[in-house]
Coordinates of C-alpha atoms in Angstrom, one line a residue:
X1 CA -106.6 -113.6 -112.5
X2 CA -107.8 -111.9 -116.0
X3 CA -111.3 -112.3 -114.7
X4 CA -110.7 -109.5 -111.8
X5 CA -108.7 -107.5 -113.6
X6 CA -111.5 -107.4 -117.0
X7 CA -113.8 -104.8 -115.1
X8 CA -110.9 -102.5 -114.1
X9 CA -109.6 -103.0 -117.9
X10 CA -113.1 -102.2 -119.1
X11 CA -113.5 -99.0 -117.0
X12 CA -110.4 -97.4 -117.5
X13 CA -110.3 -98.0 -120.9
X14 CA -114.4 -96.4 -121.3
X15 CA -112.8 -93.9 -119.1
X16 CA -109.6 -93.1 -121.5
X17 CA -111.8 -93.0 -124.8
X18 CA -114.7 -91.0 -123.0
X19 CA -111.9 -88.3 -122.1
X20 CA -110.8 -88.2 -125.1
X21 CA -114.2 -87.8 -126.9
X22 CA -115.0 -84.7 -124.9
X23 CA -111.4 -83.1 -125.4
X24 CA -112.0 -83.6 -129.2
X25 CA -116.3 -82.2 -129.5
X26 CA -115.1 -79.3 -126.7
X27 CA -112.5 -77.9 -129.5
X28 CA -115.6 -77.8 -131.3
X29 CA -119.1 -76.3 -131.9
X30 CA -120.3 -80.0 -131.6
X31 CA -120.6 -80.1 -127.8
X32 CA -124.5 -78.4 -129.4
X33 CA -125.0 -81.6 -130.8
X34 CA -124.3 -83.4 -127.2
X35 CA -126.9 -80.8 -125.6
X36 CA -129.5 -81.0 -128.2
X37 CA -128.9 -85.3 -128.3
X38 CA -129.3 -84.8 -124.3
X39 CA -132.3 -83.0 -124.3
X40 CA -134.0 -85.2 -126.8
X41 CA -133.1 -88.3 -124.8
X42 CA -134.4 -86.6 -121.5
X43 CA -137.8 -85.8 -122.9
X44 CA -137.9 -89.5 -124.5
X45 CA -137.0 -91.0 -120.7
X46 CA -139.7 -89.0 -119.0
X47 CA -142.8 -90.1 -121.4
X48 CA -141.6 -93.4 -120.7
X49 CA -141.5 -93.0 -117.4
X50 CA -145.1 -91.1 -117.0
X51 CA -146.3 -93.5 -119.8
X52 CA -147.1 -91.0 -121.7
X53 CA -147.9 -93.6 -124.8
X54 CA -149.0 -90.8 -127.3
X55 CA -145.7 -88.6 -127.3
X56 CA -143.4 -92.1 -127.4
X57 CA -145.6 -93.1 -130.5
X58 CA -144.5 -89.8 -131.4
X59 CA -140.7 -89.9 -131.0
X60 CA -140.4 -93.8 -132.4
X61 CA -142.2 -92.7 -135.5
X62 CA -139.8 -89.4 -135.3
X63 CA -136.5 -90.6 -134.6
X64 CA -135.3 -91.4 -138.3
X65 CA -136.3 -88.0 -139.2
X66 CA -134.3 -86.7 -135.7
X67 CA -131.5 -88.7 -136.9
X68 CA -131.2 -87.2 -140.1
X69 CA -131.8 -83.7 -139.1
X70 CA -129.1 -83.9 -136.7
X71 CA -127.2 -84.6 -139.5
X72 CA -128.1 -81.9 -141.7
X73 CA -127.9 -79.1 -138.8
X74 CA -125.1 -80.0 -137.4
X75 CA -123.2 -81.3 -140.9
X76 CA -120.5 -78.4 -140.5
X77 CA -119.9 -79.3 -136.6
X78 CA -119.6 -83.0 -137.6
X79 CA -117.2 -82.7 -140.1
X80 CA -114.9 -80.4 -137.8
X81 CA -114.9 -83.6 -135.1
X82 CA -114.3 -86.5 -137.7
X83 CA -111.1 -84.2 -139.0
X84 CA -110.1 -83.5 -135.3
X85 CA -110.6 -87.3 -134.5
X86 CA -108.5 -88.1 -137.8
X87 CA -105.8 -85.3 -136.4
X88 CA -105.5 -86.6 -132.9
X89 CA -102.4 -88.2 -131.1
X90 CA -104.6 -90.8 -128.6
X91 CA -101.1 -92.2 -127.4
X92 CA -99.5 -88.5 -126.2
X93 CA -96.7 -89.9 -124.7
X94 CA -92.5 -89.5 -125.5
X95 CA -91.2 -86.0 -127.8
X96 CA -93.3 -84.5 -128.7
X97 CA -93.3 -82.2 -132.5
X98 CA -96.0 -80.4 -131.4
X99 CA -96.0 -76.2 -131.7
X100 CA -96.9 -73.3 -129.5
X101 CA -96.8 -70.0 -129.5
X102 CA -93.4 -69.9 -128.1
X103 CA -92.0 -71.1 -131.4
X104 CA -93.6 -68.3 -133.5
X105 CA -91.6 -66.0 -131.5
X106 CA -88.2 -68.3 -131.5
X107 CA -88.2 -68.4 -135.4
X108 CA -88.7 -64.9 -135.9
X109 CA -86.0 -64.5 -132.7
X110 CA -83.7 -66.3 -134.7
X111 CA -84.0 -65.0 -138.1
X112 CA -83.3 -60.8 -136.4
X113 CA -80.7 -62.7 -134.7
X114 CA -79.2 -63.4 -138.4
X115 CA -79.6 -60.2 -139.4
X116 CA -78.3 -58.3 -135.7
X117 CA -81.8 -56.7 -135.1
X118 CA -82.9 -56.4 -131.6
X119 CA -85.7 -57.3 -130.3
X120 CA -87.2 -57.0 -126.5
X121 CA -90.4 -59.3 -126.5
X122 CA -91.7 -59.5 -122.8
X123 CA -94.2 -62.9 -122.2
X124 CA -96.6 -61.7 -119.5
X125 CA -97.2 -64.2 -116.6
X126 CA -99.6 -63.2 -113.6
X127 CA -98.2 -59.3 -112.9
X128 CA -100.2 -56.6 -114.4
X129 CA -98.5 -53.7 -116.4
X130 CA -101.3 -52.0 -117.8
X131 CA -99.2 -49.0 -117.2
X132 CA -96.3 -50.2 -119.1
X133 CA -98.5 -51.6 -122.1
X134 CA -100.3 -48.3 -122.6
X135 CA -96.7 -46.6 -122.7
X136 CA -97.6 -47.8 -126.3
X137 CA -99.7 -49.2 -129.3
X138 CA -102.7 -51.7 -128.4
X139 CA -102.5 -54.3 -131.3
X140 CA -104.3 -57.2 -129.6
X141 CA -103.3 -59.4 -132.9
X142 CA -102.8 -62.9 -133.5
X143 CA -99.0 -63.5 -132.9
X144 CA -96.9 -64.8 -135.9
X145 CA -93.3 -64.7 -136.4
X146 CA -93.7 -62.6 -139.7
X147 CA -95.5 -59.6 -137.8
X148 CA -92.5 -59.8 -134.8
X149 CA -89.9 -59.7 -138.2
X150 CA -92.1 -56.8 -139.7
X151 CA -92.2 -55.1 -136.4
X152 CA -88.1 -55.5 -135.7
X153 CA -86.9 -55.9 -138.5
X154 CA -87.9 -53.1 -140.0
X155 CA -87.5 -49.0 -138.9
X156 CA -90.6 -48.5 -138.1
X157 CA -91.9 -46.8 -135.2
X158 CA -92.4 -49.4 -133.1
X159 CA -89.1 -51.1 -133.5
X160 CA -87.5 -49.3 -130.8
X161 CA -89.9 -50.1 -128.3
X162 CA -90.8 -53.9 -126.2
X163 CA -93.7 -56.1 -127.8
X164 CA -96.1 -57.7 -125.2
X165 CA -97.1 -61.4 -125.5
X166 CA -99.8 -63.3 -124.2
X167 CA -101.1 -66.3 -125.0
X168 CA -100.6 -66.5 -128.9
X169 CA -101.4 -63.1 -129.2
X170 CA -99.7 -60.0 -129.2
X171 CA -100.9 -57.4 -126.7
X172 CA -99.0 -54.3 -128.0
X173 CA -95.6 -53.2 -129.6
X174 CA -93.4 -49.9 -128.8
X175 CA -93.5 -50.1 -125.1
X176 CA -91.0 -48.7 -122.9
X177 CA -89.3 -50.9 -120.3
X178 CA -88.0 -49.4 -116.6
X179 CA -84.5 -50.1 -117.0
X180 CA -82.7 -51.2 -114.5
X181 CA -80.6 -49.6 -111.4
X182 CA -78.8 -52.7 -110.8
X183 CA -74.9 -51.3 -110.4
X184 CA -72.8 -54.5 -111.1
X185 CA -74.7 -55.5 -114.5
X186 CA -72.1 -55.3 -117.2
X187 CA -71.4 -52.3 -119.1
X188 CA -71.5 -53.7 -122.3
X189 CA -74.7 -54.4 -121.9
X190 CA -77.3 -52.2 -124.1
X191 CA -80.8 -50.7 -123.3
X192 CA -82.6 -53.4 -124.2
X193 CA -80.6 -55.6 -121.8
X194 CA -81.0 -53.5 -118.9
X195 CA -84.6 -52.5 -120.0
X196 CA -85.4 -56.4 -120.0
X197 CA -83.7 -57.1 -116.3
X198 CA -85.3 -54.0 -115.4
X199 CA -88.9 -55.4 -115.6
X200 CA -87.8 -59.0 -114.4
X201 CA -86.7 -57.0 -110.9
X202 CA -90.6 -55.7 -110.6
X203 CA -92.3 -57.9 -112.6
X204 CA -92.6 -61.9 -112.7
X205 CA -92.8 -61.6 -116.3
X206 CA -90.3 -63.1 -118.8
X207 CA -88.3 -61.5 -121.4
X208 CA -86.2 -62.1 -124.2
X209 CA -84.0 -60.0 -125.9
X210 CA -82.4 -60.3 -129.4
X211 CA -79.1 -58.0 -129.0
X212 CA -78.5 -55.9 -131.9
X213 CA -74.5 -55.7 -131.5
X214 CA -74.0 -60.2 -131.4
X215 CA -77.1 -61.5 -132.0
X216 CA -77.3 -62.9 -128.6
X217 CA -80.0 -64.5 -127.4
X218 CA -80.9 -63.8 -123.5
X219 CA -83.6 -64.2 -121.2
X220 CA -84.7 -61.8 -118.3
X221 CA -86.7 -63.3 -115.2
X222 CA -86.9 -63.4 -111.5
X223 CA -84.5 -60.6 -111.4
X224 CA -81.8 -62.0 -113.1
X225 CA -80.3 -61.8 -116.8
X226 CA -79.3 -65.3 -118.5
X227 CA -77.2 -64.1 -121.3
X228 CA -76.6 -65.6 -124.8
X229 CA -78.7 -69.3 -124.9
X230 CA -79.5 -71.4 -127.7
X231 CA -83.1 -71.6 -129.4
X232 CA -83.4 -74.8 -127.6
X233 CA -82.3 -73.7 -124.1
X234 CA -85.2 -70.9 -124.1
X235 CA -87.9 -72.8 -125.8
X236 CA -87.8 -75.1 -122.9
X237 CA -86.9 -72.7 -120.3
X238 CA -90.2 -70.4 -121.4
X239 CA -92.2 -73.5 -122.0
X240 CA -91.6 -74.5 -118.4
X241 CA -91.9 -70.8 -116.3
X242 CA -95.1 -70.2 -118.8
X243 CA -96.2 -73.0 -118.0
X244 CA -97.6 -74.3 -121.6
X245 CA -99.2 -77.9 -120.9
X246 CA -99.6 -80.5 -123.6
X247 CA -103.3 -79.1 -124.3
X248 CA -102.2 -75.9 -125.4
X249 CA -100.0 -77.0 -128.3
X250 CA -101.5 -75.6 -131.5
X251 CA -102.5 -78.7 -133.9
X252 CA -102.8 -76.8 -136.9
X253 CA -99.5 -76.5 -138.8
X254 CA -98.9 -73.6 -140.8
X255 CA -95.9 -72.8 -143.4
X256 CA -94.9 -69.5 -141.1
X257 CA -95.1 -70.7 -138.3
X258 CA -92.6 -74.2 -138.5
X259 CA -90.6 -73.0 -140.9
X260 CA -86.9 -73.0 -139.6
X261 CA -85.3 -69.3 -139.7
X262 CA -81.9 -70.0 -142.9

C-alpha cells in the first residue's frame, strides 16, 4: 500500500515545498536570482546540446566563480529570503495571530471611542468614488492607527469629514459624504451616521462610524446601518466583506499597530 502512495506523497510534498518557496521569493527581489540562474542554466544546456566544447569548458571553469558572484551580488536578496523563511509559518492552519490593515483602523476606532471623538472611515471596494474623494484632501499615505487618531482625535481641518481607505493606504481625508434620505432612520443618529448610511446606499463601500455622543462603533453597508458592534464583530465583518485572504496578512509586527488601546 505504501509503495502505491509513495509517488503521490512525493509529488504532494514537492509541490508544497515549491509553492512555499515561490511565495517567499516573490516577496523579495530574489526573483532576479532565479531569472539569472535560469539564463545560465539554459545557456549551459544549449552548449551541451550543441556540443560546444569550448563554451562547456568555460562554464565548468567559471562555475565556482559564478556561485561566488551570485552570493556577492545578490547578498541582500538572499538575506531577505532567509529572513522570510525563518518568519514563515509553513503550516498556517487554525487560528491566526497575524494582522491586517483592518487592525490599524480598529485600534484607532477603539481609542477614539473611549475619548468620545467621532470617526468616519470608508473602506473602498469596487465602486469608484473619485468625485467624493476629490471633495477632501488627497493623502495617499501609509495607513496607521496613529495617523487616524491624529486626524480624528484633534480639531484638525480634516476631522469633520470621512477618510477613504483602500488596502493599506489612506487615500484621502476630510471628504464629504452624501446624506441618507431614508425617512425611517432614527432621529438620534447624527450627521456621521446619516453620511455613512448615505454612502452605503449609492456604493458597495463599507463605512465604519464612531459616535461622538456615545462612543458606539457601527458599520454601514448594503444600505443598512449596523449599530453598536464590538471590535471582534467589526473585524470579522470587514475581513469577510473586503475579502482579506491569508496572503494579505501583514507578516511584520509593529508596536504601533498591534498594541491594544488602553
